[in-house]
Each structure stands twice: as C-alpha cells, then as structure tokens.
Phi, psi and omega in degrees: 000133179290119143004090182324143151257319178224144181224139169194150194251116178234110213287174166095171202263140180291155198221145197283149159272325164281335161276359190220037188283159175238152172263137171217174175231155181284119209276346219259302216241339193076342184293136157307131187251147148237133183264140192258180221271163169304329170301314162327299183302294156329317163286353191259303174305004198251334205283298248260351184283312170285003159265117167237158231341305175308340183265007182249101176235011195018071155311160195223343185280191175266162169234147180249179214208126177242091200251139178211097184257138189249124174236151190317321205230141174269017157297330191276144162295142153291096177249103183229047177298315183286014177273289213299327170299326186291341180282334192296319185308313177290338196089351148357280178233197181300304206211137165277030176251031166285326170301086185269026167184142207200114216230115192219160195212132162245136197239195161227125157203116156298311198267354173214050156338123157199203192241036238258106175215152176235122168279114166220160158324092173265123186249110198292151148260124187273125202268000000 
C-alpha cells in the first residue's frame, strides 16, 4: 500500500456543501453571485486552523482520498465535496481536481462530530 502523504483529524460536524449555497446578485453588474453557506465558511476557517504548516505541502500528482465522517445526527447526507476544495485551500495539494479516487465513510457521535481523511499518492491499475 502506498503511503500517507497527509493524515488529519478535524474536529466539528462537516456541512454539505451543495444543499446550504446562498444566492446574492451583484450590486455592480446585476449578475447572480453564488455564496457558500455561513456554515460552510465557518467550518473551512475551523478545516483550515487544523493543518498544520508541514501537511501544506502542494503535492501536484493525483491522490486518492480516504475520508470517514462521523455526524451529530443522522439527518446529514454524506457530502464530501467541500473537503476536496479545502484540501486544494490549505495547500494540501495543488487543485481538487487531483482527487482520483475516493473511498468514504459515515458514522455517528453525537457528542464528537468530526472529519478522519488520509491523501495518499494514487497509482491508477490500468483496467
């Protein structure tokens, strides 16, 4: 098995990314803006506080992504788009479009929602 490149634990409940977006229109141009949710924003300052400096390494090849989210409640969907911009955000890797494979998991704790995802180096098998 190939190597970890970043392994990290983010504490707090992950918020869908697609389902809480806000709309405004651009006071200048009239154009529809889309915003991501306050919650979203909050949770990306909370993703982006727990890496730290050495896990920002902007790896440039693809990766695969091992993600296991534990949520207060079993109302959430398992969403896990806004993680792959934070990893691009932190400096993880370069761009989230590296992410070439994707292996995800949903749990439940009420009392310690969090985030467990490991990046490691993906080497595709040619099918």
């Amino acid at each position: 098995m190939t190597p970890f490149l970043v392994s990290l634990t983010i504490p707090g409940q992950l918020p869908s990314l697609k389902n809480r977006r806000r709309i405004f229109r651009n006071r200048r141009t009239g154009s529809a803006v889309i915003v991501k949710s306050a919650e979203a924003m909050s949770y990306e300052q909370n993703f982006l506080s727990h890496v730290p400096q050495d896990k920002r390494i902007r790896y440039e090849g693809p990766v695969s992504v091992k993600v296991r989210v534990w949520y207060q409640s079993r109302r959430s969907d398992l969403s896990t788009e806004l993680l792959f911009d934070l990893l691009e955000k932190s400096g993880i890797i370069l761009n989230d479009r590296q992410v070439h494979h994707v292996e995800s998991f949903k749990g439940l704790d009420r009392e310690n929602p969090r985030v467990h995802l490991t990046v490691r180096k993906w080497e595709a098998i040619d099918a």
